[in-house]
Short mmCIF file of C-alpha atoms and ligand atoms in Angstrom, two decimals:
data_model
loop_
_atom_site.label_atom_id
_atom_site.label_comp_id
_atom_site.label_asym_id
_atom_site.label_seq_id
_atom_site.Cartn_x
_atom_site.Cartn_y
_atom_site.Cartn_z
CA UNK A 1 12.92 14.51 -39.17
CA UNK A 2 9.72 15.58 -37.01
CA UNK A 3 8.80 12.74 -35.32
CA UNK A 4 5.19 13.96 -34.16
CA UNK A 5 2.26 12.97 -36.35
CA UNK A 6 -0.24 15.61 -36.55
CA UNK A 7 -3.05 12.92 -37.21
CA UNK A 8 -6.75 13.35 -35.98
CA UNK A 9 -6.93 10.20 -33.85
CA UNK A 10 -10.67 9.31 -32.32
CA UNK A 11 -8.30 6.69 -30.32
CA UNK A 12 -7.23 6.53 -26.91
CA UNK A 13 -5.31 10.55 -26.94
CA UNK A 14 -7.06 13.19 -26.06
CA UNK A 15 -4.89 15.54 -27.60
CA UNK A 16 -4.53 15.44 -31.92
CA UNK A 17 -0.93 14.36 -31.99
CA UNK A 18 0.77 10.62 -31.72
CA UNK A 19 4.83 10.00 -31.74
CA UNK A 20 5.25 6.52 -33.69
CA UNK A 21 3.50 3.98 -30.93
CA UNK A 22 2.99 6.44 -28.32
CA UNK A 23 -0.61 7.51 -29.08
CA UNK A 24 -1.52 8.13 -25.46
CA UNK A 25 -2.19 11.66 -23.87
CA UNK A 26 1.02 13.56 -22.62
CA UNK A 27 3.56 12.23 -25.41
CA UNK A 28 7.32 12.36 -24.50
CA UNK A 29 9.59 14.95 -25.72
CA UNK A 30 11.24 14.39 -28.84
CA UNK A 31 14.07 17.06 -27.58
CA UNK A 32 15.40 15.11 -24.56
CA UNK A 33 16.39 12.24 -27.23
CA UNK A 34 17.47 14.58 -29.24
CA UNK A 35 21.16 15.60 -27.75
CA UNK A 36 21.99 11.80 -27.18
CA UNK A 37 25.06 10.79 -29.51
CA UNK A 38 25.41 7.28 -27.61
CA UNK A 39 28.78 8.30 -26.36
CA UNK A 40 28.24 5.48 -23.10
CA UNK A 41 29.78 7.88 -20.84
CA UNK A 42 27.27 7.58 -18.32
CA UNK A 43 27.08 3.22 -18.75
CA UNK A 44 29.31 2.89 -15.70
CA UNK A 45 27.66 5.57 -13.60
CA UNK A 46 24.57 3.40 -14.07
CA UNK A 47 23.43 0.98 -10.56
CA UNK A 48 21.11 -1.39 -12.97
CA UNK A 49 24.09 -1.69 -15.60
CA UNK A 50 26.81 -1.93 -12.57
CA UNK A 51 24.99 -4.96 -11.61
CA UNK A 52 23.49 -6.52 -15.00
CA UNK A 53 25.85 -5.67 -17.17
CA UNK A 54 23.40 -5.24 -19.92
CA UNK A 55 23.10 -2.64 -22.43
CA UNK A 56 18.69 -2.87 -22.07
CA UNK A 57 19.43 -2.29 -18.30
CA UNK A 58 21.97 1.09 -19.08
CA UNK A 59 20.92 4.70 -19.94
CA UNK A 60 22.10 4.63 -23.44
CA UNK A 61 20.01 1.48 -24.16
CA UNK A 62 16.78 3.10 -22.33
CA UNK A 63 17.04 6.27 -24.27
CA UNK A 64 17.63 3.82 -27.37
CA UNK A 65 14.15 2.12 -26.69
CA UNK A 66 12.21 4.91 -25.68
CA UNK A 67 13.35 6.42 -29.10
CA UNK A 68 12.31 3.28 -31.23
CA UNK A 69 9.00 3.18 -29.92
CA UNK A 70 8.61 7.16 -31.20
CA UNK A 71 10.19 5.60 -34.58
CA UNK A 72 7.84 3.14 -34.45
CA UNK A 73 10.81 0.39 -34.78
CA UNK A 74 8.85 -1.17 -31.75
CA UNK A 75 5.68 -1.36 -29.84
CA UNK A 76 4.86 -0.63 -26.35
CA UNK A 77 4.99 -4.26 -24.71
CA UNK A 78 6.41 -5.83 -21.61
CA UNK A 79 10.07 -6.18 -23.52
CA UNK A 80 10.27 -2.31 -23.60
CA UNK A 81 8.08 -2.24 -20.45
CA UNK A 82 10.55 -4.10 -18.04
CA UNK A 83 13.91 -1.66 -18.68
CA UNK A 84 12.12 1.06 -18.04
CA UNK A 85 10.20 0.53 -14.93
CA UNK A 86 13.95 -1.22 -13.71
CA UNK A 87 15.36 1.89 -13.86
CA UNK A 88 15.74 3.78 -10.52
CA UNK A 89 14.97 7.14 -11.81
CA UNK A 90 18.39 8.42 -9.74
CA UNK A 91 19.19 10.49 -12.28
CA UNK A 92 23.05 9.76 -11.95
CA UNK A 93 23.51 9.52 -15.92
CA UNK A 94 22.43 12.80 -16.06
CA UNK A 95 25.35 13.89 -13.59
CA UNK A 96 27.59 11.59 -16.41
CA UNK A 97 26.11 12.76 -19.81
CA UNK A 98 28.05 15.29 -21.00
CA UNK A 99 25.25 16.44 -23.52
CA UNK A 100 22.69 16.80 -20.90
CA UNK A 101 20.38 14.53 -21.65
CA UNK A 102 17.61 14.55 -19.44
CA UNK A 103 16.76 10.45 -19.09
CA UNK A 104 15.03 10.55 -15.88
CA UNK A 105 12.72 12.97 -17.48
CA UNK A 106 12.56 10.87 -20.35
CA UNK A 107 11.47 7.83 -18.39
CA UNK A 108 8.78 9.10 -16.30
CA UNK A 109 7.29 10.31 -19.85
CA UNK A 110 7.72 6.79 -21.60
CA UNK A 111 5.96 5.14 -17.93
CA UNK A 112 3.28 7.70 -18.27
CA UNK A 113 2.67 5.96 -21.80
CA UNK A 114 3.39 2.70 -20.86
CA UNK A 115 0.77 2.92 -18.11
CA UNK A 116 -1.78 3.78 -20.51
CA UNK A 117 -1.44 1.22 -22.53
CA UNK A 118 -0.48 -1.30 -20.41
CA UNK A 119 -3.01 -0.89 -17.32
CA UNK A 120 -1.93 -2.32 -14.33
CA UNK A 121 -3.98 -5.78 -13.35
CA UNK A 122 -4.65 -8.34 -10.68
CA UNK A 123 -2.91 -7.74 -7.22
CA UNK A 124 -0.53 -4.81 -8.60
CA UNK A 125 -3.38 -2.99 -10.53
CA UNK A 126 -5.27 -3.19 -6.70
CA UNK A 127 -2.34 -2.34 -4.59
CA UNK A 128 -1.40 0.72 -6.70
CA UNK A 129 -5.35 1.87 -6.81
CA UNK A 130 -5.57 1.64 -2.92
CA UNK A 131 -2.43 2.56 -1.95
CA UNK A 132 -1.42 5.01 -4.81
CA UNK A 133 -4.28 6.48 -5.59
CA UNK A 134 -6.76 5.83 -2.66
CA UNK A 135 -4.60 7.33 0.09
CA UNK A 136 -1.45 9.29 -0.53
CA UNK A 137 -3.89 12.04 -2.32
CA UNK A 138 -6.32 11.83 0.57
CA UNK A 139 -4.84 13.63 3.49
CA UNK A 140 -7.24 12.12 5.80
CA UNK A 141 -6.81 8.53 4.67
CA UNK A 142 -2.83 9.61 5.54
CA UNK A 143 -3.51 10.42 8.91
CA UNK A 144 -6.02 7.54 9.66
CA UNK A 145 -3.11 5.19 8.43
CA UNK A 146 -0.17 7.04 10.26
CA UNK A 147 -2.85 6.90 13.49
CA UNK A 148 -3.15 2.88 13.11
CA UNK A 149 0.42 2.93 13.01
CA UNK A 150 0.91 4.98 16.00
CA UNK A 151 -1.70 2.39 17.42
CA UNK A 152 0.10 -0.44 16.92
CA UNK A 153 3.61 0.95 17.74
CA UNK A 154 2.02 2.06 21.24
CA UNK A 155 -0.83 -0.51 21.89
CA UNK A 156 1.69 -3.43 22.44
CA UNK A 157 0.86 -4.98 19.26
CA UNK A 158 3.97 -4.50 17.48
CA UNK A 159 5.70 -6.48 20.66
CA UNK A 160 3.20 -9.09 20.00
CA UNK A 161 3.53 -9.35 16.57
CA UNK A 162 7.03 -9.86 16.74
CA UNK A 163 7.10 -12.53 19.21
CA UNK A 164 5.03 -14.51 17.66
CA UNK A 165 6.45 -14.28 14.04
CA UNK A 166 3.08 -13.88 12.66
CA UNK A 167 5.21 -11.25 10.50
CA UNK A 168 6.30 -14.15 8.65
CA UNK A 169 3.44 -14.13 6.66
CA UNK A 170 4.80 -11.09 4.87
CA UNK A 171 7.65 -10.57 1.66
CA UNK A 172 11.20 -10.57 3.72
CA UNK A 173 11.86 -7.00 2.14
CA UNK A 174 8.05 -6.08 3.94
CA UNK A 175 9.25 -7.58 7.27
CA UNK A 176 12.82 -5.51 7.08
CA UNK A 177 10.53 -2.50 6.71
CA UNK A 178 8.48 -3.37 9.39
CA UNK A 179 11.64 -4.12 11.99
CA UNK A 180 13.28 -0.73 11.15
CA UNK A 181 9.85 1.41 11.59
CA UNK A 182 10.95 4.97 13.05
CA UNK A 183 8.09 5.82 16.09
CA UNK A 184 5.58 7.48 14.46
CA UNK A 185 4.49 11.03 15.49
CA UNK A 186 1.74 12.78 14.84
CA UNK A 187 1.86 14.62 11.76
CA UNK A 188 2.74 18.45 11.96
CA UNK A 189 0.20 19.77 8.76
CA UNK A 190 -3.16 20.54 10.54
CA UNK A 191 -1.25 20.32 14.29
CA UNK A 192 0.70 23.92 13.72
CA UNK A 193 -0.46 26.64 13.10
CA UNK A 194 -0.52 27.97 9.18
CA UNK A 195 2.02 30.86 10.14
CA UNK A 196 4.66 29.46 12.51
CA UNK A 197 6.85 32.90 13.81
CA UNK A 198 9.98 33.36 13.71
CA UNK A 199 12.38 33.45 16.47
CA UNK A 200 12.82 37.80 17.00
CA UNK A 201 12.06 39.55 14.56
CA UNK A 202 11.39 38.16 10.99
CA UNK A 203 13.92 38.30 8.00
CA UNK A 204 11.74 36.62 5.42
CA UNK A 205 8.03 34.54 5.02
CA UNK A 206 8.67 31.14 3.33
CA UNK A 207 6.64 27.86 2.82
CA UNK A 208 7.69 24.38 3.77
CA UNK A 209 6.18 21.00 2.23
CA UNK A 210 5.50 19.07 4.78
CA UNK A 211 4.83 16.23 2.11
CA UNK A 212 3.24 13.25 3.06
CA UNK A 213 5.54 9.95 4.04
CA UNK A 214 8.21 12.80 6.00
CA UNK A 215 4.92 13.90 7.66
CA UNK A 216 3.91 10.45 8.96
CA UNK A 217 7.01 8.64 9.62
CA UNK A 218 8.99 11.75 10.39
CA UNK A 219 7.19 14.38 11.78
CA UNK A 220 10.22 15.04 13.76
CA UNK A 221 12.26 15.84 11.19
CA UNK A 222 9.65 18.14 10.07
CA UNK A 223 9.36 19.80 13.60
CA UNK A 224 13.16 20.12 13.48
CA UNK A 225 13.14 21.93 10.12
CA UNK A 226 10.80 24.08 11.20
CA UNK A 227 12.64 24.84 14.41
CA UNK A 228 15.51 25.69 12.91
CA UNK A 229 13.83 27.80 9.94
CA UNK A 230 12.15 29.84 13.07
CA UNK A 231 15.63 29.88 14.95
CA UNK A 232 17.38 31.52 11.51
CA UNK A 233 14.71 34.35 11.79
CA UNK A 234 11.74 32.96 9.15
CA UNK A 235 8.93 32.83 9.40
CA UNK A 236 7.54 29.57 7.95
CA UNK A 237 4.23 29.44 6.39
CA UNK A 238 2.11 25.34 6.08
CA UNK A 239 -0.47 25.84 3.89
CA UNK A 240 -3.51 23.81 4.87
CA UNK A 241 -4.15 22.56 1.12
CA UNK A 242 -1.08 21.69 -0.02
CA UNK A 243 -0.12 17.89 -0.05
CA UNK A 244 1.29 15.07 -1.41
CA UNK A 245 3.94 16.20 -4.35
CA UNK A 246 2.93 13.63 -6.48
CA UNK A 247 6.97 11.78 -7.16
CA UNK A 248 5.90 8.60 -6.18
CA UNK A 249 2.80 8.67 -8.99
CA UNK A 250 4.83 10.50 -11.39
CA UNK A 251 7.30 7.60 -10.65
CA UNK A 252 4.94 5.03 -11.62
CA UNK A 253 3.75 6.67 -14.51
CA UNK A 254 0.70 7.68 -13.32
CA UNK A 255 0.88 11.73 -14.64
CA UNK A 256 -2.78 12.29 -14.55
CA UNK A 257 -2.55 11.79 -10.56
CA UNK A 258 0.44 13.87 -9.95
CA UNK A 259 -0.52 16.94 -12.18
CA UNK A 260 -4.24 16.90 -9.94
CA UNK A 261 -1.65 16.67 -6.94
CA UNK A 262 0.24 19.48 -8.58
CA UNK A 263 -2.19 21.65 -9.08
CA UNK A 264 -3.14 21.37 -5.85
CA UNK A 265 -0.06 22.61 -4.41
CA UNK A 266 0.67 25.16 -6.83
CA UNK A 267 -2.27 26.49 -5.69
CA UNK A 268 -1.80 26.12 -2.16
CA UNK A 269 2.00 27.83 -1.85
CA UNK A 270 0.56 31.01 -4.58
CA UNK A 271 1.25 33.23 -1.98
CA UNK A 272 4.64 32.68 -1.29
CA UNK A 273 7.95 34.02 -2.96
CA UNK A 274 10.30 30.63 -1.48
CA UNK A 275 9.11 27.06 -0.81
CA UNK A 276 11.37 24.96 1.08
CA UNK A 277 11.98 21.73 0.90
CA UNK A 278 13.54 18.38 3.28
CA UNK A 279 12.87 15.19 1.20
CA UNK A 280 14.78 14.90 -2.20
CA UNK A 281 12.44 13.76 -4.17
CA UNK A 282 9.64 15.81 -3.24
CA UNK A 283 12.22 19.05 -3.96
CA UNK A 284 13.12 17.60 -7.67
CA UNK A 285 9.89 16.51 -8.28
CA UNK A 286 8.21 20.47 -7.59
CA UNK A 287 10.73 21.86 -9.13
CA UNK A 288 9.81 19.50 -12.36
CA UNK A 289 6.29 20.56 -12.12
CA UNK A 290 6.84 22.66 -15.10
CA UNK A 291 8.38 19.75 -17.01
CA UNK A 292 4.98 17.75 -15.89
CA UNK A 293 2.97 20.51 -17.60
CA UNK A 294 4.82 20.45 -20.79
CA UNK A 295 2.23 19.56 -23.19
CA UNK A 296 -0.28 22.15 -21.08
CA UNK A 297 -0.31 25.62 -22.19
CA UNK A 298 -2.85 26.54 -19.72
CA UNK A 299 -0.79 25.44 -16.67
CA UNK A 300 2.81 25.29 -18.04
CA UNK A 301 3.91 29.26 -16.87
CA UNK A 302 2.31 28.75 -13.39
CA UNK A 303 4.28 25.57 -13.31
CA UNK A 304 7.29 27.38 -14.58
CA UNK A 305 6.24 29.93 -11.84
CA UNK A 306 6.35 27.43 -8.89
CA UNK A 307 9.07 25.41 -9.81
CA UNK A 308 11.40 28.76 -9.75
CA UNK A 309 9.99 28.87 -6.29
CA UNK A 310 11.73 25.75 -4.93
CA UNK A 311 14.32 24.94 -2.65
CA UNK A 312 16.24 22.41 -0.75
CA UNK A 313 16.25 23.83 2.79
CA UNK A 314 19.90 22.87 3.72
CA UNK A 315 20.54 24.69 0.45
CA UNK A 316 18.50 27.61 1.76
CA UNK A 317 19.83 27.71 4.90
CA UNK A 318 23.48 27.71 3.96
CA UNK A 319 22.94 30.45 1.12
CA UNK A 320 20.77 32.74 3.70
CA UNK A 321 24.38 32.66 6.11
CA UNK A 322 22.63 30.49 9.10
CA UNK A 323 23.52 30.48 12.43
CA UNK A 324 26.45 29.32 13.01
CA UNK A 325 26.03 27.01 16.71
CA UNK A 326 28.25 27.47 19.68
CA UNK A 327 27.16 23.93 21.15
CA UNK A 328 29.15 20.79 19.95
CA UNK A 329 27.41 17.62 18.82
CA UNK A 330 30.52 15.16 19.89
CA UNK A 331 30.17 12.76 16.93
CA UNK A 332 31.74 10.89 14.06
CA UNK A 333 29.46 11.12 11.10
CA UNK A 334 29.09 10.29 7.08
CA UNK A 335 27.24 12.29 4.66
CA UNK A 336 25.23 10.00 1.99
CA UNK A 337 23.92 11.81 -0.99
CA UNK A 338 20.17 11.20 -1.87
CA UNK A 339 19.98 11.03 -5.44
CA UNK A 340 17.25 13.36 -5.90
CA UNK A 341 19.54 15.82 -3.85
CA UNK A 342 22.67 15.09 -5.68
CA UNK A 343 22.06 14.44 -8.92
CA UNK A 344 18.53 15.82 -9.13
CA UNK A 345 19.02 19.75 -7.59
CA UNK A 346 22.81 19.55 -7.37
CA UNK A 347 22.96 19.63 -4.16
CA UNK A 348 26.19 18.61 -2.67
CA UNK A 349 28.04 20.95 -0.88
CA UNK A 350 26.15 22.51 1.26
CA UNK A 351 24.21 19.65 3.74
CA UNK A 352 28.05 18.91 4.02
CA UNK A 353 28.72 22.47 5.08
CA UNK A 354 26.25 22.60 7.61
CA UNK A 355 27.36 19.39 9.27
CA UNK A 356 31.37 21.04 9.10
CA UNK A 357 30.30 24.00 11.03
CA UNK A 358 28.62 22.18 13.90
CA UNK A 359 31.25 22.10 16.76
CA UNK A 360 32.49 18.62 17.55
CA UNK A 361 31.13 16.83 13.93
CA UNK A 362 33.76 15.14 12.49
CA UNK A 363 32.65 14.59 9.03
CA UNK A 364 34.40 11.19 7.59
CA UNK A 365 34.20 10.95 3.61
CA UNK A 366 31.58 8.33 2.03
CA UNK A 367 32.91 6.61 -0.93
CA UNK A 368 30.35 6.87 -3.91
CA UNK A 369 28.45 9.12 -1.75
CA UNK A 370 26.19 9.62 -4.83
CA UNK A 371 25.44 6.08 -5.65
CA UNK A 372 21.77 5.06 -5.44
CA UNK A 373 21.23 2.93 -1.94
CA UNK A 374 18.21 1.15 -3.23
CA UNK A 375 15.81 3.36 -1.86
CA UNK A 376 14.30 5.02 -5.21
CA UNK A 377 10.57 5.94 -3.85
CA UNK A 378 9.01 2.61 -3.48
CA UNK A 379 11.45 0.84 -6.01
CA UNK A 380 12.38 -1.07 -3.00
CA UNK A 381 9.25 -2.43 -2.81
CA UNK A 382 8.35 -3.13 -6.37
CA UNK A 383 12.31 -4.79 -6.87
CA UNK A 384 13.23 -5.54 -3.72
CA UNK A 385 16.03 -7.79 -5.14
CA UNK A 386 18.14 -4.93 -7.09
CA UNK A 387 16.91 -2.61 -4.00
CA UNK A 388 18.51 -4.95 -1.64
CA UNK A 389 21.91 -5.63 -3.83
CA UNK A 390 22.19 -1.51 -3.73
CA UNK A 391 21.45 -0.91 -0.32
CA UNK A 392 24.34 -3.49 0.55
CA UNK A 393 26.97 -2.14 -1.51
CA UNK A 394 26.12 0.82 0.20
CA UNK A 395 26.40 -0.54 3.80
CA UNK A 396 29.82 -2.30 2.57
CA UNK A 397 30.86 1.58 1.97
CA UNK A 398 29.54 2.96 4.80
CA UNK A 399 33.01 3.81 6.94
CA UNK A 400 32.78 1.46 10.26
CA UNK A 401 34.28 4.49 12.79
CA UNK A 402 31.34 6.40 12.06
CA UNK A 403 28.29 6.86 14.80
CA UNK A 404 26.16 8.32 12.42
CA UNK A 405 24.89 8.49 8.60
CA UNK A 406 23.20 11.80 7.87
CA UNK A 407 21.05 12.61 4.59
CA UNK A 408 18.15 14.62 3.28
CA UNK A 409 15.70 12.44 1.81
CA UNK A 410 13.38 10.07 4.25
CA UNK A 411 13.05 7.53 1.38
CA UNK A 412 17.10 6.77 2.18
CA UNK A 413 16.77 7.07 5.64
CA UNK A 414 14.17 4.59 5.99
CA UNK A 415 16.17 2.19 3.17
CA UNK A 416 19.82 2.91 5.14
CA UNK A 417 18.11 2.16 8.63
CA UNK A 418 17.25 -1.37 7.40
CA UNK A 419 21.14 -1.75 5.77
CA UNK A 420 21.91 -1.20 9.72
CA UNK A 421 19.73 -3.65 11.37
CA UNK A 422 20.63 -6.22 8.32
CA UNK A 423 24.46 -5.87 8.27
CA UNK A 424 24.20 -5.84 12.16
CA UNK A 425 25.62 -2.44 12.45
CA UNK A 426 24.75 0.49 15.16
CA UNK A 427 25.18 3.86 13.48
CA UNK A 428 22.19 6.33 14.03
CA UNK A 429 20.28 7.15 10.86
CA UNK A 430 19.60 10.94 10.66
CA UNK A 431 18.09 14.03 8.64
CA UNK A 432 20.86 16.94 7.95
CA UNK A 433 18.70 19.14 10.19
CA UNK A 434 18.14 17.31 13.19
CA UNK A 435 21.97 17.65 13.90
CA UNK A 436 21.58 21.59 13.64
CA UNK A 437 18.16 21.37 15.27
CA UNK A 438 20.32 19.67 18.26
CA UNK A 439 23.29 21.97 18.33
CA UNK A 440 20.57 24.75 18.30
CA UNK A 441 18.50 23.72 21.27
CA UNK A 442 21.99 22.88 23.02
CA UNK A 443 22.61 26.77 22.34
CA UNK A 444 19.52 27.08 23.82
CA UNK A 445 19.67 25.30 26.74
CA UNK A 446 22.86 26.86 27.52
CA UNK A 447 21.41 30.55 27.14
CA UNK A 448 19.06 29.77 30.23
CA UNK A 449 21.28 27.79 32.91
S1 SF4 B 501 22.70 9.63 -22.38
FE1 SF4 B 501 24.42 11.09 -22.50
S2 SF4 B 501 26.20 9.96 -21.71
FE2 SF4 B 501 24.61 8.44 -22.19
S3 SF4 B 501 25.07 7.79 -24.27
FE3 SF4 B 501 23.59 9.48 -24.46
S4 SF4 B 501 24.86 11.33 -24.67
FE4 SF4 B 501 26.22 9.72 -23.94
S1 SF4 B 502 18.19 7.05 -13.79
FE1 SF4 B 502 19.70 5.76 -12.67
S2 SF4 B 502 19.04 3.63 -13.05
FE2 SF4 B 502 17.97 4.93 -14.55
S3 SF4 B 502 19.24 4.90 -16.36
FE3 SF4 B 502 19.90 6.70 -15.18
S4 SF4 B 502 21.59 5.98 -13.88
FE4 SF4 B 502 20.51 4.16 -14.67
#
């Protein structure tokens, strides 16, 4: 049966065509239902049904509801809303579904409708406008907020702050944040130049996202990829105009945000052949762009275009034969796999390999290395209760001989850096790179005593 109604609506779509009670713009795909045959094979690889138990809270039952809302069996209200927007979007049912079904996909669409109809209010509708909206697109907003922070990090009022508790005040899941803060640097986009050269002479050009979180909190990371990149003999080109990638609104089901964000970088990386990647869910999310432009014939082969172009850069790096170090890095260390790495790009193997072929890493196996940790974008903001029940089966799994916890997404690193400081625990939290970025200037340093 075709589900879509070609009806002339004057309503709230801008387009012609509804799907039962979605009649909002960008209607979700009748095809990635489709394939479902309710088989349950992917309940137990589910975090919200591990914990709840409940059908509502499982992929099966989300794919159910998303589908009776297109069958008009039910509207769009805050019973459908809630199991949707619980979901983590970690995409580990699609790892389990034998049939492919494509539910993380299949969410974002159904938030993008539920959004529409169900505008955000009150103190959520405000946060999401200034926070969402007012300054992740706005790259100067970015840097005037990662400045304050750098201000109070440095100025001595963090130290105050903390002394005097009047951090209370805040959510206990804002104040764990808060105590696990990485030092912020300043951010590399703007502070290098657009072409950074490569280390001899150059193999290939590619682009790097800097994105915009990994660019305040981590700029180190991002100096460390680029380091590396250079070190491997490519040249690595940062676009002025590209930005943020848009996950975090596409997350929330704002797709009208994070296709202008998209655009924006499509545009700014036209010139390059490879775009790299070192935060998860910025990588899945480009490389969905084309999935985002479904229902857009205009931009839909330039999205198609783009997306080809992406790349995880431990994926790059191990498929382009890097540099194999000489230095050891003395250390016992777990690998914990982001979901939007795992289970997003299929990216498993080869972070792993480049931690194996440092000298002196021993690598020490993660059980359910590929179970969500809580993180999820800002889901550990907006349900800081699940967020926190994840992140501490994932510190109970974390192997206790281990000095460090490496991983490729800074949404996890920030989330496993709070399981440390919560569960009392010492290992160093740290990006995949940084441990070939220090073998590498280790190689270095050695080259000129
Ligand atoms: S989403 Fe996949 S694994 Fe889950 S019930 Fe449907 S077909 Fe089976
Ligand atoms: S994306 Fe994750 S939380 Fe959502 S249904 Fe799939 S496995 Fe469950």
């Amino acid at each position: 049966m075709n589900l879509v109604n070609m009806l002339e609506k004057g309503g709230p779509a801008c387009e012609t065509k509804t799907l039962g009670n979605y009649i909002w713009d960008d209607l979700p795909d009748p095809d990635k239902w489709a394939d479902c045959v309710h088989c349950g094979m992917c309940l137990e690889a589910c975090p919200t049904y591990q914990e709840t138990g409940e059908e509502q809270h499982s992929p099966r039952g989300r794919v159910y509801l998303i589908q009776a809302v297109a069958e008009g069996k039910i509207d769009i209200n805050e019973a459908f809303s809630k199991p949707v927007f619980d979901c983590l979007d970690c995409r580990a049912c699609e790892t389990a579904c034998p049939a492919d079904v494509q539910v993380g996909g299949l969410i974002e669409e159904a938030r993008g409708q539920i959004r529409q109809a169900m505008p955000l209010k009150g103190f959520k509708g405000t946060v999401s406008k200034t926070v969402l909206n007012g300054i992740f697109p706005n790259k100067k907003r970015l840097n005037m907020l990662g400045g304050l922070m750098r201000f109070y990090q440095k100025s001595g009022m963090q130290t105050i702050a903390r002394k005097t508790g009047v951090l209370n005040v805040m959510p206990n899941h804002m104040k764990d944040m808060e105590a696990i803060l990485p030092e912020v640097g300043k951010p590399v986009l703007g502070r290098y130049p657009e072409e950074v050269p490569a280390e001899g002479k150059a193999k290939e050009r590619v682009g790097m996202l800097t994105g915009c979180v990994m660019d305040i909190m981590f700029s180190d990371v991002n100096e460390a990829t680029i380091r590396v990149l250079n070190h491997n003999g490519f040249e690595v080109g940062l676009p002025k105009q590209q930005g943020c990638c848009g996950a975090l609104h596409i997350h929330a089901g704002d797709r009208k945000t994070g296709k202008e964000l998209a655009k924006r970088n499509i545009e700014a990386f036209k010139d390059f052949d490879k775009v790299l990647v070192n935060a998860a869910g910025c990588g899945c999310a480009l490389q969905e762009y084309d999935e985002l432009f479904r229902n857009d014939p205009e931009m839909l082969p330039l999205a198609e275009e783009f997306s080809e172009k992406i790349e995880d850069v431990s994926k790059f790096l191990y498929d382009n034969d890097f540099k194999r170090p000489k230095s050891a890095i003395n250390t016992k260390i777990t690998y914990h796999d982001a979901c939007h790495l795992a289970h997003g790009q299929g990216v498993r193997f080869e972070p792993r390999q480049l931690l194996q072929e440092i000298p002196g890493v021993e690598m020490v196996d993660l059980p359910d290395a590929d179970r969500c940790c809580g993180s999820a974008g800002i889901y550990n903001l907006t349900h800081p209760e699940m967020a926190g029940k994840l992140l501490d089966r994932k510190m109970d799994d974390i192997p206790d001989n281990v000095e460090m916890i490496s991983m490729g997404n800074p949404g996890c690193m920030l989330q496993i850096a709070m399981g440390v400081k919560k569960h009392g625990r010492s290992e160093k939290v740290v990006h995949t790179i940084q441990l070939l970025d220090w073998a590498y200037e280790k190689d270095k340093q050695l080259l000129k005593s």
